[in-house]
Amino acid sequence: MRKALAWLWFLLLALFLFFGAALFASATPEELAFALGLFGFLLLANPLLFGYAGLLSFLAEVQAGTARPERVAEATRTPLALLENLAGVALAAFWMRELAPYRYAYYGLFLLLLLVALAPQLAGGLVFTGVLTGVLWGAAVPTVLVFGLELVAWARIAALAQTA
């Protein structure tokens, strides 16, 4: 059974590599630029995606009444003595404060990419305009995810503040 499973994984990996190489070989520059923008901005968005996901799970714990300030102290590198007597909304504010530099840097880089991608289109369609547009659309996917998680986090904090 173990040997059959190993062969199955090997065949799956071989098929993945074959089709991945075929897709890479037949991709246009715009498609490769899209993949580059997608994976590059996913790496940039990683702290925000996991930070907002952790914050949302913490807010669910606050609503359930099982929240621990130690979790916020670990995520924000804030002394536990400062956080022990705070309400859940205040703890969430500490968490959001920790994510703010990442958020501003991420949105700033996306805005810079947007301006760099729009400038050649305004200049009359240069040769590399399609590639820059591909990078922009690839970067837009994780940006929408980050923006959506941020909006959900703010909505959950606002709902929690109204019930408190």
PDB file of C-alpha atoms in Angstrom:
ATOM      1  CA  MET A   1       0.000   0.000   0.000  1.00  0.00           C
ATOM      2  CA  ARG A   2       2.782   2.414   0.925  1.00  0.00           C
ATOM      3  CA  LYS A   3       4.664   1.661  -2.296  1.00  0.00           C
ATOM      4  CA  ALA A   4       1.533   2.208  -4.391  1.00  0.00           C
ATOM      5  CA  LEU A   5       0.930   5.527  -2.662  1.00  0.00           C
ATOM      6  CA  ALA A   6       4.522   6.581  -3.333  1.00  0.00           C
ATOM      7  CA  TRP A   7       4.106   5.745  -7.033  1.00  0.00           C
ATOM      8  CA  LEU A   8       0.836   7.639  -7.125  1.00  0.00           C
ATOM      9  CA  TRP A   9       2.499  10.736  -5.663  1.00  0.00           C
ATOM     10  CA  PHE A  10       5.381  10.359  -8.124  1.00  0.00           C
ATOM     11  CA  LEU A  11       2.983  10.154 -11.083  1.00  0.00           C
ATOM     12  CA  LEU A  12       1.019  13.134  -9.814  1.00  0.00           C
ATOM     13  CA  LEU A  13       4.213  15.167  -9.443  1.00  0.00           C
ATOM     14  CA  ALA A  14       5.409  14.111 -12.906  1.00  0.00           C
ATOM     15  CA  LEU A  15       2.077  15.139 -14.460  1.00  0.00           C
ATOM     16  CA  PHE A  16       2.168  18.442 -12.615  1.00  0.00           C
ATOM     17  CA  LEU A  17       5.715  19.156 -13.804  1.00  0.00           C
ATOM     18  CA  PHE A  18       4.884  18.140 -17.382  1.00  0.00           C
ATOM     19  CA  PHE A  19       1.785  20.298 -17.647  1.00  0.00           C
ATOM     20  CA  GLY A  20       3.432  23.136 -15.724  1.00  0.00           C
ATOM     21  CA  ALA A  21       6.383  23.124 -18.131  1.00  0.00           C
ATOM     22  CA  ALA A  22       4.000  22.985 -21.105  1.00  0.00           C
ATOM     23  CA  LEU A  23       2.008  25.939 -19.767  1.00  0.00           C
ATOM     24  CA  PHE A  24       5.190  27.877 -19.088  1.00  0.00           C
ATOM     25  CA  ALA A  25       6.546  27.167 -22.577  1.00  0.00           C
ATOM     26  CA  SER A  26       3.318  28.182 -24.301  1.00  0.00           C
ATOM     27  CA  ALA A  27       2.581  31.244 -22.153  1.00  0.00           C
ATOM     28  CA  THR A  28       2.595  34.711 -23.601  1.00  0.00           C
ATOM     29  CA  PRO A  29       4.655  37.451 -21.943  1.00  0.00           C
ATOM     30  CA  GLU A  30       1.462  38.954 -20.520  1.00  0.00           C
ATOM     31  CA  GLU A  31       0.512  35.659 -18.864  1.00  0.00           C
ATOM     32  CA  LEU A  32       3.972  35.287 -17.357  1.00  0.00           C
ATOM     33  CA  ALA A  33       3.793  38.886 -16.142  1.00  0.00           C
ATOM     34  CA  PHE A  34       0.410  38.112 -14.568  1.00  0.00           C
ATOM     35  CA  ALA A  35       1.952  35.150 -12.720  1.00  0.00           C
ATOM     36  CA  LEU A  36       4.897  37.303 -11.656  1.00  0.00           C
ATOM     37  CA  GLY A  37       2.597  40.011 -10.305  1.00  0.00           C
ATOM     38  CA  LEU A  38       0.382  37.450  -8.587  1.00  0.00           C
ATOM     39  CA  PHE A  39       3.166  35.596  -6.804  1.00  0.00           C
ATOM     40  CA  GLY A  40       5.185  38.721  -6.050  1.00  0.00           C
ATOM     41  CA  PHE A  41       2.284  40.532  -4.447  1.00  0.00           C
ATOM     42  CA  LEU A  42       1.183  37.358  -2.646  1.00  0.00           C
ATOM     43  CA  LEU A  43       4.592  37.363  -0.985  1.00  0.00           C
ATOM     44  CA  LEU A  44       4.155  41.028  -0.078  1.00  0.00           C
ATOM     45  CA  ALA A  45       0.620  40.420   1.187  1.00  0.00           C
ATOM     46  CA  ASN A  46       1.605  37.426   3.310  1.00  0.00           C
ATOM     47  CA  PRO A  47       1.879  39.322   6.647  1.00  0.00           C
ATOM     48  CA  LEU A  48      -1.411  41.078   5.970  1.00  0.00           C
ATOM     49  CA  LEU A  49      -3.304  37.951   4.926  1.00  0.00           C
ATOM     50  CA  PHE A  50      -2.186  35.967   7.950  1.00  0.00           C
ATOM     51  CA  GLY A  51      -2.481  38.998  10.241  1.00  0.00           C
ATOM     52  CA  TYR A  52      -6.092  39.679   9.282  1.00  0.00           C
ATOM     53  CA  ALA A  53      -6.933  35.974   9.447  1.00  0.00           C
ATOM     54  CA  GLY A  54      -5.480  35.812  12.958  1.00  0.00           C
ATOM     55  CA  LEU A  55      -7.357  38.954  13.943  1.00  0.00           C
ATOM     56  CA  LEU A  56     -10.645  37.547  12.635  1.00  0.00           C
ATOM     57  CA  SER A  57     -10.178  34.324  14.576  1.00  0.00           C
ATOM     58  CA  PHE A  58      -9.335  36.384  17.680  1.00  0.00           C
ATOM     59  CA  LEU A  59     -12.524  38.419  17.206  1.00  0.00           C
ATOM     60  CA  ALA A  60     -14.495  35.174  16.985  1.00  0.00           C
ATOM     61  CA  GLU A  61     -12.919  34.165  20.301  1.00  0.00           C
ATOM     62  CA  VAL A  62     -13.878  37.546  21.780  1.00  0.00           C
ATOM     63  CA  GLN A  63     -17.494  36.997  20.737  1.00  0.00           C
ATOM     64  CA  ALA A  64     -17.420  33.506  22.232  1.00  0.00           C
ATOM     65  CA  GLY A  65     -15.874  34.842  25.440  1.00  0.00           C
ATOM     66  CA  THR A  66     -12.731  32.689  25.232  1.00  0.00           C
ATOM     67  CA  ALA A  67     -10.245  35.367  24.121  1.00  0.00           C
ATOM     68  CA  ARG A  68      -6.827  35.474  25.758  1.00  0.00           C
ATOM     69  CA  PRO A  69      -4.741  38.667  25.870  1.00  0.00           C
ATOM     70  CA  GLU A  70      -1.613  36.506  25.540  1.00  0.00           C
ATOM     71  CA  ARG A  71      -2.489  35.919  21.906  1.00  0.00           C
ATOM     72  CA  VAL A  72      -2.532  39.661  21.193  1.00  0.00           C
ATOM     73  CA  ALA A  73       0.700  40.111  23.152  1.00  0.00           C
ATOM     74  CA  GLU A  74       2.398  37.515  20.932  1.00  0.00           C
ATOM     75  CA  ALA A  75       1.027  38.998  17.710  1.00  0.00           C
ATOM     76  CA  THR A  76       1.816  42.620  18.556  1.00  0.00           C
ATOM     77  CA  ARG A  77       4.954  42.240  20.702  1.00  0.00           C
ATOM     78  CA  THR A  78       3.263  44.333  23.388  1.00  0.00           C
ATOM     79  CA  PRO A  79       3.895  43.646  27.097  1.00  0.00           C
ATOM     80  CA  LEU A  80       1.168  41.440  28.547  1.00  0.00           C
ATOM     81  CA  ALA A  81       0.811  43.662  31.627  1.00  0.00           C
ATOM     82  CA  LEU A  82      -0.415  46.462  29.365  1.00  0.00           C
ATOM     83  CA  LEU A  83      -3.071  44.266  27.729  1.00  0.00           C
ATOM     84  CA  GLU A  84      -4.483  42.249  30.638  1.00  0.00           C
ATOM     85  CA  ASN A  85      -7.322  44.588  31.640  1.00  0.00           C
ATOM     86  CA  LEU A  86      -8.389  45.771  28.182  1.00  0.00           C
ATOM     87  CA  ALA A  87     -11.628  44.923  26.402  1.00  0.00           C
ATOM     88  CA  GLY A  88     -11.734  42.895  23.205  1.00  0.00           C
ATOM     89  CA  VAL A  89     -12.211  45.967  20.999  1.00  0.00           C
ATOM     90  CA  ALA A  90      -9.119  47.615  22.473  1.00  0.00           C
ATOM     91  CA  LEU A  91      -7.113  44.429  21.960  1.00  0.00           C
ATOM     92  CA  ALA A  92      -8.265  44.338  18.338  1.00  0.00           C
ATOM     93  CA  ALA A  93      -7.137  47.960  17.962  1.00  0.00           C
ATOM     94  CA  PHE A  94      -3.660  46.960  19.138  1.00  0.00           C
ATOM     95  CA  TRP A  95      -3.659  44.195  16.511  1.00  0.00           C
ATOM     96  CA  MET A  96      -4.787  46.592  13.759  1.00  0.00           C
ATOM     97  CA  ARG A  97      -2.097  49.066  14.824  1.00  0.00           C
ATOM     98  CA  GLU A  98       0.495  46.326  14.329  1.00  0.00           C
ATOM     99  CA  LEU A  99      -0.740  45.682  10.768  1.00  0.00           C
ATOM    100  CA  ALA A 100      -0.844  49.374   9.765  1.00  0.00           C
ATOM    101  CA  PRO A 101       2.769  49.705   8.487  1.00  0.00           C
ATOM    102  CA  TYR A 102       2.373  46.602   6.319  1.00  0.00           C
ATOM    103  CA  ARG A 103      -0.951  47.880   5.027  1.00  0.00           C
ATOM    104  CA  TYR A 104       0.400  51.307   4.077  1.00  0.00           C
ATOM    105  CA  ALA A 105       3.483  49.835   2.418  1.00  0.00           C
ATOM    106  CA  TYR A 106       1.421  47.290   0.489  1.00  0.00           C
ATOM    107  CA  TYR A 107      -1.148  49.781  -0.773  1.00  0.00           C
ATOM    108  CA  GLY A 108       1.629  52.258  -1.569  1.00  0.00           C
ATOM    109  CA  LEU A 109       3.448  49.706  -3.717  1.00  0.00           C
ATOM    110  CA  PHE A 110       0.222  48.771  -5.466  1.00  0.00           C
ATOM    111  CA  LEU A 111      -0.509  52.443  -6.172  1.00  0.00           C
ATOM    112  CA  LEU A 112       3.016  52.876  -7.532  1.00  0.00           C
ATOM    113  CA  LEU A 113       2.539  49.835  -9.775  1.00  0.00           C
ATOM    114  CA  LEU A 114      -0.805  51.223 -10.930  1.00  0.00           C
ATOM    115  CA  LEU A 115       0.807  54.529 -11.891  1.00  0.00           C
ATOM    116  CA  VAL A 116       3.705  52.793 -13.638  1.00  0.00           C
ATOM    117  CA  ALA A 117       1.265  50.597 -15.575  1.00  0.00           C
ATOM    118  CA  LEU A 118      -1.000  53.492 -16.576  1.00  0.00           C
ATOM    119  CA  ALA A 119       1.749  55.878 -17.689  1.00  0.00           C
ATOM    120  CA  PRO A 120       2.760  53.921 -20.840  1.00  0.00           C
ATOM    121  CA  GLN A 121      -0.882  53.594 -21.855  1.00  0.00           C
ATOM    122  CA  LEU A 122      -1.270  57.352 -21.650  1.00  0.00           C
ATOM    123  CA  ALA A 123       1.956  57.793 -23.620  1.00  0.00           C
ATOM    124  CA  GLY A 124       0.530  55.994 -26.630  1.00  0.00           C
ATOM    125  CA  GLY A 125       0.897  52.279 -26.022  1.00  0.00           C
ATOM    126  CA  LEU A 126       4.560  51.411 -25.795  1.00  0.00           C
ATOM    127  CA  VAL A 127       5.881  47.914 -26.445  1.00  0.00           C
ATOM    128  CA  PHE A 128       5.902  46.791 -22.806  1.00  0.00           C
ATOM    129  CA  THR A 129       2.422  48.129 -21.967  1.00  0.00           C
ATOM    130  CA  GLY A 130       0.873  44.651 -22.118  1.00  0.00           C
ATOM    131  CA  VAL A 131       3.482  43.239 -19.762  1.00  0.00           C
ATOM    132  CA  LEU A 132       2.915  45.998 -17.213  1.00  0.00           C
ATOM    133  CA  THR A 133      -0.834  45.477 -17.486  1.00  0.00           C
ATOM    134  CA  GLY A 134      -0.317  41.758 -16.836  1.00  0.00           C
ATOM    135  CA  VAL A 135       1.714  42.507 -13.717  1.00  0.00           C
ATOM    136  CA  LEU A 136      -0.975  44.941 -12.577  1.00  0.00           C
ATOM    137  CA  TRP A 137      -3.786  42.412 -12.991  1.00  0.00           C
ATOM    138  CA  GLY A 138      -1.726  39.764 -11.233  1.00  0.00           C
ATOM    139  CA  ALA A 139      -1.099  42.138  -8.338  1.00  0.00           C
ATOM    140  CA  ALA A 140      -4.785  43.042  -8.195  1.00  0.00           C
ATOM    141  CA  VAL A 141      -5.797  39.527  -7.109  1.00  0.00           C
ATOM    142  CA  PRO A 142      -4.010  39.526  -3.715  1.00  0.00           C
ATOM    143  CA  THR A 143      -4.863  43.207  -3.278  1.00  0.00           C
ATOM    144  CA  VAL A 144      -8.569  42.400  -3.483  1.00  0.00           C
ATOM    145  CA  LEU A 145      -8.054  39.610  -0.926  1.00  0.00           C
ATOM    146  CA  VAL A 146      -6.208  41.940   1.454  1.00  0.00           C
ATOM    147  CA  PHE A 147      -8.790  44.689   1.023  1.00  0.00           C
ATOM    148  CA  GLY A 148     -11.654  42.252   1.603  1.00  0.00           C
ATOM    149  CA  LEU A 149     -10.089  40.838   4.760  1.00  0.00           C
ATOM    150  CA  GLU A 150      -9.426  44.361   6.013  1.00  0.00           C
ATOM    151  CA  LEU A 151     -13.052  45.372   5.460  1.00  0.00           C
ATOM    152  CA  VAL A 152     -14.330  42.239   7.191  1.00  0.00           C
ATOM    153  CA  ALA A 153     -12.008  42.889  10.146  1.00  0.00           C
ATOM    154  CA  TRP A 154     -13.190  46.489  10.490  1.00  0.00           C
ATOM    155  CA  ALA A 155     -16.833  45.395  10.221  1.00  0.00           C
ATOM    156  CA  ARG A 156     -16.347  42.749  12.914  1.00  0.00           C
ATOM    157  CA  ILE A 157     -14.613  45.280  15.170  1.00  0.00           C
ATOM    158  CA  ALA A 158     -17.456  47.772  14.646  1.00  0.00           C
ATOM    159  CA  ALA A 159     -20.070  45.108  15.412  1.00  0.00           C
ATOM    160  CA  LEU A 160     -18.156  44.098  18.520  1.00  0.00           C
ATOM    161  CA  ALA A 161     -17.885  47.746  19.622  1.00  0.00           C
ATOM    162  CA  GLN A 162     -21.650  48.203  19.300  1.00  0.00           C
ATOM    163  CA  THR A 163     -22.390  45.165  21.458  1.00  0.00           C
ATOM    164  CA  ALA A 164     -19.871  46.152  24.138  1.00  0.00           C
TER     165      ALA A 164
END
